[in-house]
MMTF fields as JSON, N, C-alpha, C and O atoms, coordinates in Angstrom:
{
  "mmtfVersion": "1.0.0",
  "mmtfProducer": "UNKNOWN",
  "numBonds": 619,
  "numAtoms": 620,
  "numGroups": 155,
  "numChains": 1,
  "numModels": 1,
  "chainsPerModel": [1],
  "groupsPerChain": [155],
  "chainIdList": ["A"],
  "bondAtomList": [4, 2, 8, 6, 12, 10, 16, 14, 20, 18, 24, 22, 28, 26, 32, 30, 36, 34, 40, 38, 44, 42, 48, 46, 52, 50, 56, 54, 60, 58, 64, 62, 68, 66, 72, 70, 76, 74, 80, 78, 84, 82, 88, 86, 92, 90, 96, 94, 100, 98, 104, 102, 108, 106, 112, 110, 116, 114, 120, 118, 124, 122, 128, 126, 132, 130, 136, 134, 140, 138, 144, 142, 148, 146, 152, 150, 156, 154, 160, 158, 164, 162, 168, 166, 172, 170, 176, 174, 180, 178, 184, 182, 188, 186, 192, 190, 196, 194, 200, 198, 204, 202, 208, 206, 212, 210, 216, 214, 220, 218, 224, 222, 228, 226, 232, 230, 236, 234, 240, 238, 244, 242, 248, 246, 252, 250, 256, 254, 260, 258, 264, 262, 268, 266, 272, 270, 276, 274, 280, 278, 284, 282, 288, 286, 292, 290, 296, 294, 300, 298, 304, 302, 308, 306, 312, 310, 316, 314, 320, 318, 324, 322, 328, 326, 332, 330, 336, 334, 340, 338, 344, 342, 348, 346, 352, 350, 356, 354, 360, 358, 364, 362, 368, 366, 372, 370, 376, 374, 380, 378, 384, 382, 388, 386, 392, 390, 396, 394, 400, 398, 404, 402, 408, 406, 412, 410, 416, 414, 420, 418, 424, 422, 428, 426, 432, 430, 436, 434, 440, 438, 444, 442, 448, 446, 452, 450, 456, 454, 460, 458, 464, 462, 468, 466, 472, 470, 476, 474, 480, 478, 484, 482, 488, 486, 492, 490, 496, 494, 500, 498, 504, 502, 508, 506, 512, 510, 516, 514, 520, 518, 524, 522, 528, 526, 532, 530, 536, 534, 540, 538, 544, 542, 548, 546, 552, 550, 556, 554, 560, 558, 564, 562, 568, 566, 572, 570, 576, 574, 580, 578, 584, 582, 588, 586, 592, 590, 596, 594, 600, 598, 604, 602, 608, 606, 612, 610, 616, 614],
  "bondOrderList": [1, 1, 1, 1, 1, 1, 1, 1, 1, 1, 1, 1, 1, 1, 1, 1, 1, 1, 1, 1, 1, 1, 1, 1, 1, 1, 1, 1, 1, 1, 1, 1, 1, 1, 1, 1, 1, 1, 1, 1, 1, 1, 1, 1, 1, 1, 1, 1, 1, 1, 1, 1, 1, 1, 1, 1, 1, 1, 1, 1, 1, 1, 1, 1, 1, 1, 1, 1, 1, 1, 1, 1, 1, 1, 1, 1, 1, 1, 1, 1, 1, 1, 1, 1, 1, 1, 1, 1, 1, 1, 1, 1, 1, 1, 1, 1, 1, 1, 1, 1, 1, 1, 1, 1, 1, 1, 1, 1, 1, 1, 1, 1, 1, 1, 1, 1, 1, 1, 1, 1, 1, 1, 1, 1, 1, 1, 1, 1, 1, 1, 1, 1, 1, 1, 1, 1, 1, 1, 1, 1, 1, 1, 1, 1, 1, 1, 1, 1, 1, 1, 1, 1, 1, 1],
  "groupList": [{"groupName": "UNK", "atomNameList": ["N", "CA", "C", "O"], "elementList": ["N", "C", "C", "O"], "formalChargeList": [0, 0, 0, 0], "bondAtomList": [1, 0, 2, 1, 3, 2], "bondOrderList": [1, 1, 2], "singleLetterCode": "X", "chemCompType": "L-PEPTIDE LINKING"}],
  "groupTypeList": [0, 0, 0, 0, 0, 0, 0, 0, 0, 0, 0, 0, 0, 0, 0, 0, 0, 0, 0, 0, 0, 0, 0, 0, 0, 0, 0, 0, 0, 0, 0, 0, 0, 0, 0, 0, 0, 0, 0, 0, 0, 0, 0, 0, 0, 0, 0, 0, 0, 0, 0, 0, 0, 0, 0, 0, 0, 0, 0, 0, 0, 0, 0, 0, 0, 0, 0, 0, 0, 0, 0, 0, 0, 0, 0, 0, 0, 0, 0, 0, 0, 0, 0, 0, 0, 0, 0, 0, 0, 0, 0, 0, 0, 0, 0, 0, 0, 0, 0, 0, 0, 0, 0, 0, 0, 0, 0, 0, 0, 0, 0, 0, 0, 0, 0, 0, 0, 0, 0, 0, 0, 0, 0, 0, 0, 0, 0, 0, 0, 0, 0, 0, 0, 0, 0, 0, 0, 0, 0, 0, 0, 0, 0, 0, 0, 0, 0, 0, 0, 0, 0, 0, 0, 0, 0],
  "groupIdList": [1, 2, 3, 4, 5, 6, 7, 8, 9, 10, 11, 12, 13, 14, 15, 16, 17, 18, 19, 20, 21, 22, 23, 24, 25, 26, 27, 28, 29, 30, 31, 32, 33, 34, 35, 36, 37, 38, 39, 40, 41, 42, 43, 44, 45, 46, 47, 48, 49, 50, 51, 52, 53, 54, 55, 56, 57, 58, 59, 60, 61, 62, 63, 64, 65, 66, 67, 68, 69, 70, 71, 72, 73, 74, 75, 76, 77, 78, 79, 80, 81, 82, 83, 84, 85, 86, 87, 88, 89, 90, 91, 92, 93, 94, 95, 96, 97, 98, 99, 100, 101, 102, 103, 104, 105, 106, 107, 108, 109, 110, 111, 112, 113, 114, 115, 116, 117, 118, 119, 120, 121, 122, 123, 124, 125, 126, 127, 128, 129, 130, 131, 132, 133, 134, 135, 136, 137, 138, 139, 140, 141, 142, 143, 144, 145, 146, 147, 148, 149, 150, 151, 152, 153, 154, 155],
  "secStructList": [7, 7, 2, 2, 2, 2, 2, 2, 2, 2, 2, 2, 2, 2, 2, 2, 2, 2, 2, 2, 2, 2, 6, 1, 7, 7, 7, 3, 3, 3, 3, 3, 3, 6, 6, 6, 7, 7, 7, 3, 3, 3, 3, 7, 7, 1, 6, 6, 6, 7, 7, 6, 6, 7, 7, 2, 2, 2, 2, 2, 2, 2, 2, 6, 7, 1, 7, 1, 7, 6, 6, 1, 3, 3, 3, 3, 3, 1, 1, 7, 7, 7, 2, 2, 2, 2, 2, 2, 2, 2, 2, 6, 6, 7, 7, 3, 3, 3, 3, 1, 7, 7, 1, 1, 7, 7, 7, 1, 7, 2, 2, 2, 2, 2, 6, 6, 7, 3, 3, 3, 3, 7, 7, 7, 6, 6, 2, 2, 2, 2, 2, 2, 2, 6, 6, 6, 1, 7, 2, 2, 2, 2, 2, 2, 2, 2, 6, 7, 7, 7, 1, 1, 1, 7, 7],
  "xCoordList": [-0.031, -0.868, -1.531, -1.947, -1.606, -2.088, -3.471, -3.927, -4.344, -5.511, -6.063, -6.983, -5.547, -5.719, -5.647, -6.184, -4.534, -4.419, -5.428, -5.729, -5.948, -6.825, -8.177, -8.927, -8.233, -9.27, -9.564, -10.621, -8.199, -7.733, -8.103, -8.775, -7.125, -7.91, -9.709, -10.387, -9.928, -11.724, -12.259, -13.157, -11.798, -11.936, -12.095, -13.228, -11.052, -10.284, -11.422, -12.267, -11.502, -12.146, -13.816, -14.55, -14.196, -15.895, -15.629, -16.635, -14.448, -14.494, -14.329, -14.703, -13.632, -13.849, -14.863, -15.416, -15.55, -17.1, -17.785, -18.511, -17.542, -18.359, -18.048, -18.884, -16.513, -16.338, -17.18, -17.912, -17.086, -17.611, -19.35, -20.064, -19.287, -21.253, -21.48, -22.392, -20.356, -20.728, -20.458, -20.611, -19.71, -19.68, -17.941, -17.473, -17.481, -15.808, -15.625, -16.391, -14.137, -12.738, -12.924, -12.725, -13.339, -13.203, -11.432, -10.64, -11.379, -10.102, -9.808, -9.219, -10.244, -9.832, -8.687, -7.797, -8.939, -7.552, -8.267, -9.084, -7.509, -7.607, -6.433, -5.493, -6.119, -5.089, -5.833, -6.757, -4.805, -4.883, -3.809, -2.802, -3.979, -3.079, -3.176, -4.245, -1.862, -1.58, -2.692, -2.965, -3.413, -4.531, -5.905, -6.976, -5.622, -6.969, -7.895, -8.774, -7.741, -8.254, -8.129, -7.103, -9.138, -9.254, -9.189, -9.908, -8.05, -7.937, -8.97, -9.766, -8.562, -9.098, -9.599, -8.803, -10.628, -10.712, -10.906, -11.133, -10.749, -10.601, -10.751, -10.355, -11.428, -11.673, -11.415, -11.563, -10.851, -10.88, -12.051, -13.254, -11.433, -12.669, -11.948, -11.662, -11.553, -11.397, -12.271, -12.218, -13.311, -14.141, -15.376, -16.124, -15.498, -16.602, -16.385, -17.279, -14.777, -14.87, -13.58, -13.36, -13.046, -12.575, -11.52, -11.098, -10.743, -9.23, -8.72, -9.185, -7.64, -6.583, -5.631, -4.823, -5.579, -5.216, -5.55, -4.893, -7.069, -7.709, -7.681, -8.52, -6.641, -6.338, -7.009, -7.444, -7.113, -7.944, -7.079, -7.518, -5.668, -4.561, -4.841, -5.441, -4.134, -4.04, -5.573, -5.497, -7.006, -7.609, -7.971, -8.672, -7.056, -7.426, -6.872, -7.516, -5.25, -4.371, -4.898, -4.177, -5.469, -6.119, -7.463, -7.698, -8.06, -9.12, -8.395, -9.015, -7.165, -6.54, -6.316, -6.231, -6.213, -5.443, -4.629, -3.919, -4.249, -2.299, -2.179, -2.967, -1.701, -1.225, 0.704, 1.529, 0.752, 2.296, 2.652, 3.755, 1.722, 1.767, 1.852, 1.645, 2.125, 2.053, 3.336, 3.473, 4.114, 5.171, 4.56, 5.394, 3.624, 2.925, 2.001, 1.171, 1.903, 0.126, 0.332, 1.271, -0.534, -0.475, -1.321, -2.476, -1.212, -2.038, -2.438, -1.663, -3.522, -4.007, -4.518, -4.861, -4.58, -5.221, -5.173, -4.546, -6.167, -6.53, -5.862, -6.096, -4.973, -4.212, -2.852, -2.579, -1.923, -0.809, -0.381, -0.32, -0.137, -0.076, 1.181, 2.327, 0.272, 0.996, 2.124, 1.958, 3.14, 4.316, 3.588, 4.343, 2.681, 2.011, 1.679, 1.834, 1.136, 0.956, 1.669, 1.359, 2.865, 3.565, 4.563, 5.012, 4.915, 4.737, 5.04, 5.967, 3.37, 2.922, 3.224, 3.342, 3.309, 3.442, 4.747, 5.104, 5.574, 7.031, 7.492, 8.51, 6.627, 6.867, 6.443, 7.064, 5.31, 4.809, 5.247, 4.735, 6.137, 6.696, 5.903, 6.24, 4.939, 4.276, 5.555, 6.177, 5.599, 5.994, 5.51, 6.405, 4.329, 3.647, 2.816, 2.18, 2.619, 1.878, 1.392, 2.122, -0.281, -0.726, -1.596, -2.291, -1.441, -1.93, -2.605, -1.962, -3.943, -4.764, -4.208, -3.491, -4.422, -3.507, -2.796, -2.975, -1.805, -0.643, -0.624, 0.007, -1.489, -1.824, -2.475, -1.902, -3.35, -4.07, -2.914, -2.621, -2.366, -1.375, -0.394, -0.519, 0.665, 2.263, 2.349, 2.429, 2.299, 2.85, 4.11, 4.92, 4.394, 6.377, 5.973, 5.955, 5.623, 6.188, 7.383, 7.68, 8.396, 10.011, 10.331, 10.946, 9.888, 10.385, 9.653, 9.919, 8.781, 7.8, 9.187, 9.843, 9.743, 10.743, 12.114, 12.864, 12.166, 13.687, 13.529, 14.578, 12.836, 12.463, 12.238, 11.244, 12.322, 12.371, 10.992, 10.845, 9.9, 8.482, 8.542, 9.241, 7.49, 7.35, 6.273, 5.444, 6.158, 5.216, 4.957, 5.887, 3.46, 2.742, 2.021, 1.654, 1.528, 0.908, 0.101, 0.538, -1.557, -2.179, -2.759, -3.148, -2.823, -3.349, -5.022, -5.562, -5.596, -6.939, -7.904, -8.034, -8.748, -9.897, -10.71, -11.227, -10.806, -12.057, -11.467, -12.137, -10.15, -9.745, -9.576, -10.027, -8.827, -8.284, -9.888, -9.878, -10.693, -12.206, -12.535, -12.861, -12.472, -12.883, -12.501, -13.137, -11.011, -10.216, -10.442, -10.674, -10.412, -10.747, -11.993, -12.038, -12.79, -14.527, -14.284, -14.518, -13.831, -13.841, -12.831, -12.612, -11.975, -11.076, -11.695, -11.506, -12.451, -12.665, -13.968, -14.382, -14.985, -15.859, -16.013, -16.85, -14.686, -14.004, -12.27, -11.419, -12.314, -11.182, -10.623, -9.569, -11.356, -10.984, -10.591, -9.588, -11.713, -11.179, -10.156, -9.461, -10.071, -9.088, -8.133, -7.633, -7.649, -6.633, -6.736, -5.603, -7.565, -7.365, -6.395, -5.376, -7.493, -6.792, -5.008, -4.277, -4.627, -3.206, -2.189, -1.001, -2.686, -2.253, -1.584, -0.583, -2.598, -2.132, -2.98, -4.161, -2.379, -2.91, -3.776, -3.84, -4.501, -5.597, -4.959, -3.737, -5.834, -5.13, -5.183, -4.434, -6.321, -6.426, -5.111, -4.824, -4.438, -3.459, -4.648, -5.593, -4.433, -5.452, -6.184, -6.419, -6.853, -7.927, -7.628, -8.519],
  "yCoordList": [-24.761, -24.468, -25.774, -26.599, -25.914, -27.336, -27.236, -26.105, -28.223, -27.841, -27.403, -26.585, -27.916, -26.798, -25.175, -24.472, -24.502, -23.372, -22.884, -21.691, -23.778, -23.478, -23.126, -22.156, -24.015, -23.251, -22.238, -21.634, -21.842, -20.818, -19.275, -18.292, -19.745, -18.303, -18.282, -17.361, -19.311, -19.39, -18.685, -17.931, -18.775, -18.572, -16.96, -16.482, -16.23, -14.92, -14.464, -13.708, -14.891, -14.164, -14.246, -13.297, -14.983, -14.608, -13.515, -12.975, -13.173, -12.16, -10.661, -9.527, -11.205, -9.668, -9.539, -8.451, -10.685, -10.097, -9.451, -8.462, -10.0, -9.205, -7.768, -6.943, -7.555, -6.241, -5.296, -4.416, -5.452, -5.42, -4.727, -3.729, -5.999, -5.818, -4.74, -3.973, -4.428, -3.22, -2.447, -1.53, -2.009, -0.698, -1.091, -0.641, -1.631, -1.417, -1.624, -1.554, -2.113, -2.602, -4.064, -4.756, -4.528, -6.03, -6.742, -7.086, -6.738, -7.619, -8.165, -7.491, -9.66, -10.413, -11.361, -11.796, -11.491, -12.38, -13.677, -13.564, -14.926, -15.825, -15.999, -15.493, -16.862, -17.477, -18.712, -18.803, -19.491, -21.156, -21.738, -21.142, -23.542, -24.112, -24.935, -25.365, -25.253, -26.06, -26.977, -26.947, -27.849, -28.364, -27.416, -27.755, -26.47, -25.696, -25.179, -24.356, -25.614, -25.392, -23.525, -22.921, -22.971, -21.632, -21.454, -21.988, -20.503, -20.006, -18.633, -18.375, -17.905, -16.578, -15.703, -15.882, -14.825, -14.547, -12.812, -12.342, -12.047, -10.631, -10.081, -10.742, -8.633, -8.007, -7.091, -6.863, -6.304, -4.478, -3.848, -3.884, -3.319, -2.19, -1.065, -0.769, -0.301, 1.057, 1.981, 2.981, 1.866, 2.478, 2.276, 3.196, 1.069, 0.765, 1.5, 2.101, 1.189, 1.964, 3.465, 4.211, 3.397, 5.044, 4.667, 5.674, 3.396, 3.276, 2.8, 1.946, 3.583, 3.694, 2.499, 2.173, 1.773, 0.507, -0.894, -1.934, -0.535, -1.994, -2.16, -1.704, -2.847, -4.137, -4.891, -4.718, -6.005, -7.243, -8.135, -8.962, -7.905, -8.587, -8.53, -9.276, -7.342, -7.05, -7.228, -7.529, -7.0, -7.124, -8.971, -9.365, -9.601, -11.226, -11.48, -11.897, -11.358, -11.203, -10.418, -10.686, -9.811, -9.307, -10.279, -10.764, -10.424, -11.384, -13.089, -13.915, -13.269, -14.143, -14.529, -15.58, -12.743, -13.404, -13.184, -12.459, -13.689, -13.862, -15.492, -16.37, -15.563, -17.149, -17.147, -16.241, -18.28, -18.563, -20.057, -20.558, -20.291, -20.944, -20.287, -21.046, -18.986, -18.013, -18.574, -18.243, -19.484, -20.181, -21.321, -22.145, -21.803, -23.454, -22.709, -23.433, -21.268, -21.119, -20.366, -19.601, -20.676, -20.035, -19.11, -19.536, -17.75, -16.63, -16.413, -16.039, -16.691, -16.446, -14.746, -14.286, -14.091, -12.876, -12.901, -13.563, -11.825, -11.696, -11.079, -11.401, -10.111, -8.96, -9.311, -10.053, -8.641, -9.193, -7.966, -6.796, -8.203, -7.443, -5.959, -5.956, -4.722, -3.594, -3.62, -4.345, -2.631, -2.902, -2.707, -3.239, -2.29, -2.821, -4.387, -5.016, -4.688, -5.614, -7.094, -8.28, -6.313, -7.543, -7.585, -8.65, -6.035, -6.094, -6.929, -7.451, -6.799, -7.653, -9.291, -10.051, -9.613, -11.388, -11.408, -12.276, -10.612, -11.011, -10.401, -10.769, -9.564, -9.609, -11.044, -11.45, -11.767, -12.499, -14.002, -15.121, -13.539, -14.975, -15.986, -17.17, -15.58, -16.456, -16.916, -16.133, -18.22, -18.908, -18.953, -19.278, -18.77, -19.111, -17.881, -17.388, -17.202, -16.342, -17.023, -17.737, -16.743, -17.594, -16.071, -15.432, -15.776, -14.004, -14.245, -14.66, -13.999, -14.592, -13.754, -14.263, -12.79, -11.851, -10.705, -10.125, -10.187, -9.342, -8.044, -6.988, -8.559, -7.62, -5.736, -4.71, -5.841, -4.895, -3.878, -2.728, -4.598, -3.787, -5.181, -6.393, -4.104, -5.414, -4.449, -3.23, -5.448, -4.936, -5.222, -5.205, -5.563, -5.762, -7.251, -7.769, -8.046, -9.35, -9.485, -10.65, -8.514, -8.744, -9.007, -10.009, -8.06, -8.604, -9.57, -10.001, -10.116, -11.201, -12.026, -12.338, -12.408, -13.299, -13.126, -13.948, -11.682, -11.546, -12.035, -12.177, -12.142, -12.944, -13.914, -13.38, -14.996, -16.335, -16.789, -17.869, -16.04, -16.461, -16.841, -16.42, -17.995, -18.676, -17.793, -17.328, -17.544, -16.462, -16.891, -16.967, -17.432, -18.133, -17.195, -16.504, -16.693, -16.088, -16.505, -16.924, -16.742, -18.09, -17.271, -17.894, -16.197, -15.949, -15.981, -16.153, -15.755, -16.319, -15.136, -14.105, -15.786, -15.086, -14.254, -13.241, -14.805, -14.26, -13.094, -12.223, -13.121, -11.923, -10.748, -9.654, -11.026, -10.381, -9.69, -8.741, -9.999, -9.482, -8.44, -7.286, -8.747, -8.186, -6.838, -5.849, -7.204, -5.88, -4.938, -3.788, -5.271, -4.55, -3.971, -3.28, -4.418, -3.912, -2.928, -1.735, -3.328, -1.948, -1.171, -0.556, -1.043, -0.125, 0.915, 2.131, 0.218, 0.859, 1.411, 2.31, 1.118, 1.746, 3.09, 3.936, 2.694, 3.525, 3.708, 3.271, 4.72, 5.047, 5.602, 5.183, 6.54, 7.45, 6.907, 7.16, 5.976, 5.552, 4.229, 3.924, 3.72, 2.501, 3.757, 3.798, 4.891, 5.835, 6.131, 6.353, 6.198, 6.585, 5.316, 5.363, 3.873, 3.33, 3.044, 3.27, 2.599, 2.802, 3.8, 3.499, 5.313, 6.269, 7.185, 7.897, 6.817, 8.408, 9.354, 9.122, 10.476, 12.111, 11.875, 11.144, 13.158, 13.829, 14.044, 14.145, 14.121, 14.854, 16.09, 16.621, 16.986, 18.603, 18.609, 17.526, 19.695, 20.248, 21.043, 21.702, 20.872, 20.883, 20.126, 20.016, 19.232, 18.67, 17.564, 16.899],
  "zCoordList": [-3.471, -2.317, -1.883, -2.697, -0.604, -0.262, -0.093, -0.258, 0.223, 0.489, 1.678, 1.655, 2.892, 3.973, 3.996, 4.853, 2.391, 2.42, 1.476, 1.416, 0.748, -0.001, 1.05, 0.937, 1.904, 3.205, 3.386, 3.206, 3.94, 4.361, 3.596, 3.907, 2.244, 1.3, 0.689, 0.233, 0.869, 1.289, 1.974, 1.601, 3.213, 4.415, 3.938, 3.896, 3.621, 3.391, 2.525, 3.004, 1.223, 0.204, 0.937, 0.658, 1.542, 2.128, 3.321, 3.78, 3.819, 4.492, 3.795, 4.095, 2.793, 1.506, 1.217, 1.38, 0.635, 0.345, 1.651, 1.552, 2.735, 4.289, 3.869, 3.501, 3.992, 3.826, 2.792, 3.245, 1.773, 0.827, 1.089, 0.988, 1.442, 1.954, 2.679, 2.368, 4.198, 4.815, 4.521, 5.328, 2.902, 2.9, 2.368, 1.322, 2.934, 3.153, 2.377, 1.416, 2.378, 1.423, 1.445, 2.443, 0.226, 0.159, 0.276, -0.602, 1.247, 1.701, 2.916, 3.761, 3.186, 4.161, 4.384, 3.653, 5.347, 5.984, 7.118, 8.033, 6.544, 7.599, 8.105, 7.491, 9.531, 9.972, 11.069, 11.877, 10.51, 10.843, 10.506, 10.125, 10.67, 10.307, 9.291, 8.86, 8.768, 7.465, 6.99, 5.79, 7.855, 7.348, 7.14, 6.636, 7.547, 6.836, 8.179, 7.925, 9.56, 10.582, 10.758, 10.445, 11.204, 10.781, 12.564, 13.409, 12.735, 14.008, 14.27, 15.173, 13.051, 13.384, 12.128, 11.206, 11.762, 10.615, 10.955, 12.07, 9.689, 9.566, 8.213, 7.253, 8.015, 6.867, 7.508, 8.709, 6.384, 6.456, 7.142, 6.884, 7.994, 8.569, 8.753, 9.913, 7.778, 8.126, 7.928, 8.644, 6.883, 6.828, 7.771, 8.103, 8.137, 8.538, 10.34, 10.936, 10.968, 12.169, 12.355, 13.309, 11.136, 10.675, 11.507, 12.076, 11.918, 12.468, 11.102, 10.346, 10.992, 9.506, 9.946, 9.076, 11.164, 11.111, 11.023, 11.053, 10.877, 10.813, 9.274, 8.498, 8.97, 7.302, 8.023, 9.162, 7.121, 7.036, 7.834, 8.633, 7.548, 7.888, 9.639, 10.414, 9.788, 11.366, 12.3, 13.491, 11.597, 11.912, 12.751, 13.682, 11.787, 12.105, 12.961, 13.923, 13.088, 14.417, 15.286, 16.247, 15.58, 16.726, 17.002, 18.109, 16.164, 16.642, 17.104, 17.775, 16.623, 17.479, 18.772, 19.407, 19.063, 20.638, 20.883, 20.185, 22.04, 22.558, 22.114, 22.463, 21.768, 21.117, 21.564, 21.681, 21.667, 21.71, 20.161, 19.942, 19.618, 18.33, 16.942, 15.995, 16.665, 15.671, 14.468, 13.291, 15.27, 13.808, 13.801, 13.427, 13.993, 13.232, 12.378, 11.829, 12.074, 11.607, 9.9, 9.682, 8.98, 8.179, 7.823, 7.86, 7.413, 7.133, 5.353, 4.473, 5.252, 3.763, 3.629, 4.718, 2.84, 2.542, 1.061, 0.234, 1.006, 0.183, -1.163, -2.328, -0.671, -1.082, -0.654, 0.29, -1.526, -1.298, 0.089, -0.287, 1.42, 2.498, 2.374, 1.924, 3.039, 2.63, 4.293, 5.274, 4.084, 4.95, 6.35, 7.164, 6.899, 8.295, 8.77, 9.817, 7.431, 8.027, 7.416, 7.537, 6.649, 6.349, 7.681, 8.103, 8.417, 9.789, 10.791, 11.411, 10.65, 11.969, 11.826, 12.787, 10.633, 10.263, 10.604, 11.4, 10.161, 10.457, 12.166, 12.752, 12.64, 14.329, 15.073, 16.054, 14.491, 15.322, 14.232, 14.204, 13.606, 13.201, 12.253, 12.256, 11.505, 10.839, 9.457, 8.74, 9.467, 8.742, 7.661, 6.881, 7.005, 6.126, 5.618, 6.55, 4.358, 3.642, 2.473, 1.786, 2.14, 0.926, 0.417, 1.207, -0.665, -0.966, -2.236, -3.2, -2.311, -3.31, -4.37, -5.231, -4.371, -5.482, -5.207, -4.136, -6.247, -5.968, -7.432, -7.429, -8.513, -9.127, -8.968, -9.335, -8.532, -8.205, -7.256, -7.583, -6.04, -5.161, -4.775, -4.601, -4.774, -4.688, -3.018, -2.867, -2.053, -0.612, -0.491, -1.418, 0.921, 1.208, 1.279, 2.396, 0.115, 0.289, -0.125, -0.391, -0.318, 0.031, 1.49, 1.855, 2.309, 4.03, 4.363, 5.485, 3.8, 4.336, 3.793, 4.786, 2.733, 2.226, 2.991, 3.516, 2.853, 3.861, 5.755, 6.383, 6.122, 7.525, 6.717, 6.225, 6.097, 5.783, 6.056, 6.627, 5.691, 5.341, 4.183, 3.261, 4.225, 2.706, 2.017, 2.799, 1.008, 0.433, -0.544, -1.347, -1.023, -2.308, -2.831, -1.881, -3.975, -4.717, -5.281, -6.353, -5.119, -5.913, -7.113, -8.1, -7.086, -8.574, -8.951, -10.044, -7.65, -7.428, -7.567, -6.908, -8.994, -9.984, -9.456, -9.926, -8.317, -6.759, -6.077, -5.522, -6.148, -5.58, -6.268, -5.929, -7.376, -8.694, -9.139, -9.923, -8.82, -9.86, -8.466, -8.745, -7.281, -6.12, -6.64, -7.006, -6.527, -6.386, -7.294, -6.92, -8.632, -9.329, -10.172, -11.189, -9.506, -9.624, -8.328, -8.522, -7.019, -6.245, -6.17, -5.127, -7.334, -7.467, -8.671, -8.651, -9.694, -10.716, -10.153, -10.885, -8.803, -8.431, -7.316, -7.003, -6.971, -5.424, -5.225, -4.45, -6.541, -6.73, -5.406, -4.926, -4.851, -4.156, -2.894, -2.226, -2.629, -1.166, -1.403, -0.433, -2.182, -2.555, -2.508, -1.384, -3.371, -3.214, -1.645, -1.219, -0.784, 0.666, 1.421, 2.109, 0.787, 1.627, 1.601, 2.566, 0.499, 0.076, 0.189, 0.068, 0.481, 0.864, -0.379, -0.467, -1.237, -2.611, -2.032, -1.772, -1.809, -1.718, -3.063, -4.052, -2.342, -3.309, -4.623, -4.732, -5.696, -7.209, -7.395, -8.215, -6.474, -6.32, -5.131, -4.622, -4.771, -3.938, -2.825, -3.258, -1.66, -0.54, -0.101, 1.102, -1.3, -0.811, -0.163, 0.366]
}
């Protein structure tokens, strides 16, 4: 990981903690470029505005813009990205994925690789502890957000 991407997932993990703070899903996303210049930043808000599409991911690309530079830029998150919004990186061509960790939840960083995205895994302590202090605190809605049904039948 270079140090511009090291920015980058900086960038990412203080937007997990935002999340975090309001209530949400600690998981952010930056996007910028290779030197570390931060285009656009994003955290989970599904809870915070009850759209089942705002990831952290998609949330940042939208705070982007319309851009026509989306293959010079690299996207850090926090989480290794679930198939929405590994998605959206491979619709809009990002070249570059830096995913602080992949433990907690493994997304489609296979199609992120099969579109010929580079995909780094940093293994990063900050994320890895996030995740799993609010998984072991908020089972239920970490189970919401990922999409396991209830364990009662109805509920």
């Amino acid at each position: 990981m270079s140090p511009g991407e090291l920015l980058l997932l900086d960038a990412a993990v203080e937007q997990a903690r935002k999340s975090l703070a309001e209530g949400g899903i600690p998981i952010g996303a930056a996007i910028g470029t290779p030197e570390g210049v931060v285009v656009a930043l994003g955290h989970n808000l599904r809870v915070q505005t009850g759209d089942t599409t705002a990831h952290a991911e998609t949330v940042c690309l939208r705070n982007a813009g319309r851009r026509r530079d989306w293959h010079r830029l690299v996207m850090a998150t926090t989480l290794s990205p679930c198939a929405m919004c590994s998605g959206t990186a491979v619709l809009h061509r990002i070249p570059r994925v830096v995913i602080g960790e992949h433990e907690t939840f493994m997304g489609r960083e296979d199609w992120l690789r099969e579109a010929g995205c580079s995909v780094e895994v940093a293994h990063d302590a900050r994320c890895l502890e996030l995740m799993r202090a609010f998984v072991r605190a908020r089972p239920d809605l970490w189970d919401e957000d990922i999409g396991v049904p209830p364990a009662k039948p109805g509920a």
